[in-house]
mmCIF file of C-alpha atoms in Angstrom:
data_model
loop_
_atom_site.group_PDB
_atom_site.id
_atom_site.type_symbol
_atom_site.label_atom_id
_atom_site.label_comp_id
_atom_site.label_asym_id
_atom_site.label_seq_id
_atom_site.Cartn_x
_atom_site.Cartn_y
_atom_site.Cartn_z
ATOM 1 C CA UNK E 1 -24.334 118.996 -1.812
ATOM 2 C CA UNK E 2 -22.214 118.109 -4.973
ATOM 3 C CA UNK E 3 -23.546 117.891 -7.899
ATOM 4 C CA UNK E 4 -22.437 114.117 -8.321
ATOM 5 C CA UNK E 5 -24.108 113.166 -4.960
ATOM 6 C CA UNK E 6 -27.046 115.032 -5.674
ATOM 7 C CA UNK E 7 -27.515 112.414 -9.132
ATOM 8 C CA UNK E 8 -26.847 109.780 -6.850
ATOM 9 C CA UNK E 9 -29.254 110.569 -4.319
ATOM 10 C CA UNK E 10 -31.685 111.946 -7.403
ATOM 11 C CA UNK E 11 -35.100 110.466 -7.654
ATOM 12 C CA UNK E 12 -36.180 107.667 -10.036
ATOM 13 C CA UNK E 13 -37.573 109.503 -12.261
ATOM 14 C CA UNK E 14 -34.780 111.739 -12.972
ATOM 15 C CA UNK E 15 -32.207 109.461 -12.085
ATOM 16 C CA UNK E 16 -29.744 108.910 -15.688
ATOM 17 C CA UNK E 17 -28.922 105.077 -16.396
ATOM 18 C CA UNK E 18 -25.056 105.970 -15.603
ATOM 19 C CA UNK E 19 -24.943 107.047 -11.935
ATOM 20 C CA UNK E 20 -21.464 108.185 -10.802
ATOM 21 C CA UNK E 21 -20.308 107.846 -7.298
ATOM 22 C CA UNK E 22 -17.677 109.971 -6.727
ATOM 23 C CA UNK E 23 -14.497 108.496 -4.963
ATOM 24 C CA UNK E 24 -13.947 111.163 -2.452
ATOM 25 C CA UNK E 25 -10.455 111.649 -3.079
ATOM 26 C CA UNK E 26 -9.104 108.432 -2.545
ATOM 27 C CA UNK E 27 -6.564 106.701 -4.002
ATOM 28 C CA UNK E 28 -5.606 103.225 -6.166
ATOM 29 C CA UNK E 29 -3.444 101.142 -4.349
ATOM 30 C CA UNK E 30 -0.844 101.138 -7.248
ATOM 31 C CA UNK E 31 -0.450 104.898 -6.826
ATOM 32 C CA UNK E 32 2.517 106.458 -4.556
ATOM 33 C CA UNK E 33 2.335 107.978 -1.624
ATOM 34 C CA UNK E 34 2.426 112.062 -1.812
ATOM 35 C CA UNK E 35 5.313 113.789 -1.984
ATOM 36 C CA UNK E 36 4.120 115.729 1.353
ATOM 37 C CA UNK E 37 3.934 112.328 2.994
ATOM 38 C CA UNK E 38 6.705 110.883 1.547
ATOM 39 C CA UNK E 39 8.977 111.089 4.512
ATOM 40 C CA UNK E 40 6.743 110.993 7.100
ATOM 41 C CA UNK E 41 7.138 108.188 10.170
ATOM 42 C CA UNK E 42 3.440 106.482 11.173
ATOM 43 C CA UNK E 43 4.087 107.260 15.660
ATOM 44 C CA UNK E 44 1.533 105.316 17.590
ATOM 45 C CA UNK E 45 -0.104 108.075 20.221
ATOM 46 C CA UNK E 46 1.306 107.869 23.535
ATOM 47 C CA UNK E 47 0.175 106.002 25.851
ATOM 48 C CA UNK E 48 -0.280 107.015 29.756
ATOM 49 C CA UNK E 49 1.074 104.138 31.904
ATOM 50 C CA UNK E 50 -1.308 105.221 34.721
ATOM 51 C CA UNK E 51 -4.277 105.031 32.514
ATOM 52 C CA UNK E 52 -3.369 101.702 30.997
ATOM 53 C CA UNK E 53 -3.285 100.466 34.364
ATOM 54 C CA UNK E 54 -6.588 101.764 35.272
ATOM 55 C CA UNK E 55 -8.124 100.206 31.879
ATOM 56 C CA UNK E 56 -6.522 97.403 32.069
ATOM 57 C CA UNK E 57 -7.563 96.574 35.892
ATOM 58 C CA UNK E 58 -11.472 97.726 34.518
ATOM 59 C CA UNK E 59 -11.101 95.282 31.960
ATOM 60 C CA UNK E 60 -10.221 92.757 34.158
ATOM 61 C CA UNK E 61 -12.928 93.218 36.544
ATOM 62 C CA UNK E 62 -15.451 93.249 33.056
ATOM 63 C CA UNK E 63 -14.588 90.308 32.029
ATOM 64 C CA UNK E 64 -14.793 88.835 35.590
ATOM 65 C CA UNK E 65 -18.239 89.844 35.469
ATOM 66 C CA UNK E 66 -18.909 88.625 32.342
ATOM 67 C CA UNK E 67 -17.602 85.306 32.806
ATOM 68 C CA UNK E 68 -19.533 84.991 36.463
ATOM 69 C CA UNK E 69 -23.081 86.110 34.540
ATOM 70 C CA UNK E 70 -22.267 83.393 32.037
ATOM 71 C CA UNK E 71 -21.932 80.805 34.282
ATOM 72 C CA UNK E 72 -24.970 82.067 36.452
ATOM 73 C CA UNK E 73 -26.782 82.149 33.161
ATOM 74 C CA UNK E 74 -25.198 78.878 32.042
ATOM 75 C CA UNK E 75 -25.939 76.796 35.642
ATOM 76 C CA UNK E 76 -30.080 78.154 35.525
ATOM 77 C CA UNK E 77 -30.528 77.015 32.168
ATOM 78 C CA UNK E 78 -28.742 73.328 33.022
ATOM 79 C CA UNK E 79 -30.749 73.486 36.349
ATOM 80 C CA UNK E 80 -34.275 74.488 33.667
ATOM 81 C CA UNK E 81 -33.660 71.262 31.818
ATOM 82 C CA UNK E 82 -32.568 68.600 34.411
ATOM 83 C CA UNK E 83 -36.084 69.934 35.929
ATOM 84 C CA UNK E 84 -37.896 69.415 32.416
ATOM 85 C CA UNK E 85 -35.930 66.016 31.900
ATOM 86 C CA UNK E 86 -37.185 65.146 35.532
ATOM 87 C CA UNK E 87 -40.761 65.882 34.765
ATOM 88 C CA UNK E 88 -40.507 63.832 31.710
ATOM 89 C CA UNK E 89 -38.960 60.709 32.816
ATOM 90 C CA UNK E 90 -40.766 58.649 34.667
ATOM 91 C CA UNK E 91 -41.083 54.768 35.318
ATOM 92 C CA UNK E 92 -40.602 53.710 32.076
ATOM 93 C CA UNK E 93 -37.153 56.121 31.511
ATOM 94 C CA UNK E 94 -35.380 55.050 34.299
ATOM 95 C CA UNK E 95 -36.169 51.307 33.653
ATOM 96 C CA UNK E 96 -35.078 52.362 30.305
ATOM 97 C CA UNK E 97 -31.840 53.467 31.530
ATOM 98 C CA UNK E 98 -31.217 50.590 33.852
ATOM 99 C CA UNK E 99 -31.334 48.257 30.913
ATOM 100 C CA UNK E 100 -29.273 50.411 28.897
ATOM 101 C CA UNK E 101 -26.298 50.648 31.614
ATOM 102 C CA UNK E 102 -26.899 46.637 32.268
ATOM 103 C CA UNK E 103 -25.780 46.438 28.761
ATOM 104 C CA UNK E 104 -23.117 49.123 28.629
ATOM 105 C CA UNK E 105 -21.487 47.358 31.163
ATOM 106 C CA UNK E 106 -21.880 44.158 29.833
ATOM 107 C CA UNK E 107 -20.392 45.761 26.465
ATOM 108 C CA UNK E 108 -17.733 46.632 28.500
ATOM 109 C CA UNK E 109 -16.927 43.286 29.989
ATOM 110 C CA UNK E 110 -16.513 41.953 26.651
ATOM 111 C CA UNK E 111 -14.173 44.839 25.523
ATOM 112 C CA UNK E 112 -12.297 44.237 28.612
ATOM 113 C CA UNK E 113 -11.961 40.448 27.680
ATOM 114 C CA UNK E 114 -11.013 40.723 24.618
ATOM 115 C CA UNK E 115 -8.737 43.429 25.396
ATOM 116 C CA UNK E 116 -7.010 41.242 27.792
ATOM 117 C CA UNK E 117 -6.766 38.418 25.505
ATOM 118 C CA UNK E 118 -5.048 40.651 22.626
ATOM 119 C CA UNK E 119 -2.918 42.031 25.471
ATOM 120 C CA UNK E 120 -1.819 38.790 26.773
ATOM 121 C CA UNK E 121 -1.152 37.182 22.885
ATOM 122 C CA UNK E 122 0.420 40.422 21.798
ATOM 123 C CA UNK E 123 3.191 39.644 25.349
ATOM 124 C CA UNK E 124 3.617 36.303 24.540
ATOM 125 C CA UNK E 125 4.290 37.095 20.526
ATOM 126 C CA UNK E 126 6.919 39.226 22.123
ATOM 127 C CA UNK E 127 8.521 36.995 24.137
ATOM 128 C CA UNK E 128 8.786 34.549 21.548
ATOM 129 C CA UNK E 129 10.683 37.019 19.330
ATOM 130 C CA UNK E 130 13.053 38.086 21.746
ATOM 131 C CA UNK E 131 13.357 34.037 22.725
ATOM 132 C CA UNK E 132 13.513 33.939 18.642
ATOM 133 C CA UNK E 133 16.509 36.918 18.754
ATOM 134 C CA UNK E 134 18.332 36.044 21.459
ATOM 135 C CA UNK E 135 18.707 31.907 19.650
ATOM 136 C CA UNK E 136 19.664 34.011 16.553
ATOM 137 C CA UNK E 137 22.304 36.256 18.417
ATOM 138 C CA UNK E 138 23.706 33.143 19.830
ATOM 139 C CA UNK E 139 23.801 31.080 16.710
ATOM 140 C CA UNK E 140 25.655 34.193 14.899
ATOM 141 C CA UNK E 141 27.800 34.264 17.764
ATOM 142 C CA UNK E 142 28.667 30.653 17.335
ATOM 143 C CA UNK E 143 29.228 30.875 13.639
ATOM 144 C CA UNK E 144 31.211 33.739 14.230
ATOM 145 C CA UNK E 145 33.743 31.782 16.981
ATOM 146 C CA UNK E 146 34.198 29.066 14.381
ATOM 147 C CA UNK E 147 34.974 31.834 11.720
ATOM 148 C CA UNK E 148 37.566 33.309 14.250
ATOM 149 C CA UNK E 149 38.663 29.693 14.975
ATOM 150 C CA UNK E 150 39.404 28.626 11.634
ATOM 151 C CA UNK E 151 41.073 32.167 10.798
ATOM 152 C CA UNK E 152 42.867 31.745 13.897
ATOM 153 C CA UNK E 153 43.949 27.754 12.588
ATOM 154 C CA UNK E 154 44.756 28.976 9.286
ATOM 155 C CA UNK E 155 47.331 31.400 10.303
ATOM 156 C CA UNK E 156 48.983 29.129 12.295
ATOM 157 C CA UNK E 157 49.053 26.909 9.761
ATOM 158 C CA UNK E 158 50.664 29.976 7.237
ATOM 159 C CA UNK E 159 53.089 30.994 10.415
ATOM 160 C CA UNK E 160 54.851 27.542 9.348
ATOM 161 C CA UNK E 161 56.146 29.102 6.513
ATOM 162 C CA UNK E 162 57.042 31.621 8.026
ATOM 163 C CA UNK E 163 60.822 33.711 7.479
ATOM 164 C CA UNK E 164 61.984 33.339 10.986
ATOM 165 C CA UNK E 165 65.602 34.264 12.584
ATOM 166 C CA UNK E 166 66.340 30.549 13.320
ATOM 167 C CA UNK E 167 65.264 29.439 9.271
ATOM 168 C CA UNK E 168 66.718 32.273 7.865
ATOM 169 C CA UNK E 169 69.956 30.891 6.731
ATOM 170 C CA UNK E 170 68.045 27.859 5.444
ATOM 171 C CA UNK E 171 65.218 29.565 3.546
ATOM 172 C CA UNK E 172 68.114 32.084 2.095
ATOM 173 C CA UNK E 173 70.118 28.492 0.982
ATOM 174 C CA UNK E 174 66.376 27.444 -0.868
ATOM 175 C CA UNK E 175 66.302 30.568 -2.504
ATOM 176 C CA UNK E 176 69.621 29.883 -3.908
ATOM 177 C CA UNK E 177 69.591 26.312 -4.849
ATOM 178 C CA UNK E 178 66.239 27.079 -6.537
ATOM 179 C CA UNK E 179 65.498 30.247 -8.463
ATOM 180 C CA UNK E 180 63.073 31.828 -9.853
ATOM 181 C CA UNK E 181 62.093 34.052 -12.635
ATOM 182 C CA UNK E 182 58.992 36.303 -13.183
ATOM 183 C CA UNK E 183 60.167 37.988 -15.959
ATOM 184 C CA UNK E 184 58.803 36.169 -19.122
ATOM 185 C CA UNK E 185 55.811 37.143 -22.035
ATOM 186 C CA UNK E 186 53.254 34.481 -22.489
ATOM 187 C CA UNK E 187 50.943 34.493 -25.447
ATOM 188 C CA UNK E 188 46.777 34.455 -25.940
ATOM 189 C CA UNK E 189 46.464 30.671 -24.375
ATOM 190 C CA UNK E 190 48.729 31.380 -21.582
ATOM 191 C CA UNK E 191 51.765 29.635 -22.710
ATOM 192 C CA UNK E 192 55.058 30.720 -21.969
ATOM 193 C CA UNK E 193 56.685 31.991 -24.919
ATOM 194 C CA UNK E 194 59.687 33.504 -24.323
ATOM 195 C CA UNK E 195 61.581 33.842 -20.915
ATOM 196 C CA UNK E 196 64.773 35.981 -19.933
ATOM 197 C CA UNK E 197 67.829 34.780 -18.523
ATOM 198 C CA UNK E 198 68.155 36.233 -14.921
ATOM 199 C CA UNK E 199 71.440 37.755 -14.335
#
């Protein structure tokens, strides 16, 4: 044995307050790998195809068993209790019970109600707010025509004015007997202060 296992495993008595266990050669995880193993490839062992088969159909047939004991084991025990709860109940139990389904389903009644009510107010909410949408959509729809119409009415009434082929020669005559000029300064009021002579 070596000498620091044999202070470890030292009685009491002789045992010294520091006891050493030795590491056995391992290593810290922040130290590198050996140079020997430095290039070396971890292979899984092969694996026999005709033995996989074979342990994986054993398998198989284990945990078939396993599963059939657990239900065997699983269906006594229920059957063990429903006997016990039998031999309890008596009279009193099953009047018990009646009372308590009477109630359950006269819980359930009311939940059904109720549920029935909210269902039937929740539909006609929503038909109001598609009634509510669909008087919207046709009031925007409206408003929108008359929008159209009036656009439509004012650009008729602009086509008037209008530079056509047939007013041409009296719109050019306008132009002539009445001219214009953009071309003047105005000062900080807006008054016209000086204007050029057009050419």
């Amino acid at each position: 044995m070596l000498p620091a296992l044999r202070r470890c495993w030292a009685p009491l008595s002789r045992r010294p307050l520091l006891v050493l266990v030795p590491a056995r050669g391992r290593k810290s995880r922040h130290d590198p790998p050996a140079k020997s193993k430095a290039g070396r490839l971890k292979v899984p062992p092969p694996v026999d195809p005709a033995e996989l088969l074979v342990v994986s159909e054993r398998y198989r047939q284990y945990r078939l068993v396993l599963q059939a004991l657990r239900s065997f084991k699983q269906e006594v025990l229920r059957k063990k209790h429903q006997e016990r709860l039998d031999k309890e109940s008596g009279e009193e139990a099953m009047e018990e019970h009646r009372q308590l389904m009477a109630w359950n389903n006269a819980e359930n009644e009311r939940l059904r109600k109720k549920r029935e009510e909210r269902l039937r107010r929740e539909e006609e909410e929503l038909q109001d707010r598609k009634l509510q949408g669909a008087l919207n959509h046709a009031r925007l729809m409206e408003d929108f025509l008359k929008q159209k119409e009036r656009e439509v009415l004012q650009l008729q009434e602009e086509a008037r004015n209008f530079i056509t082929p047939e007013n041409l020669d009296e719109r050019i005559e306008e132009c002539l007997d009445n001219p214009r000029n953009y071309n003047f300064a105005i000062d900080k009021e807006g008054r016209i202060v000086k204007r050029s002579v057009p050419s």
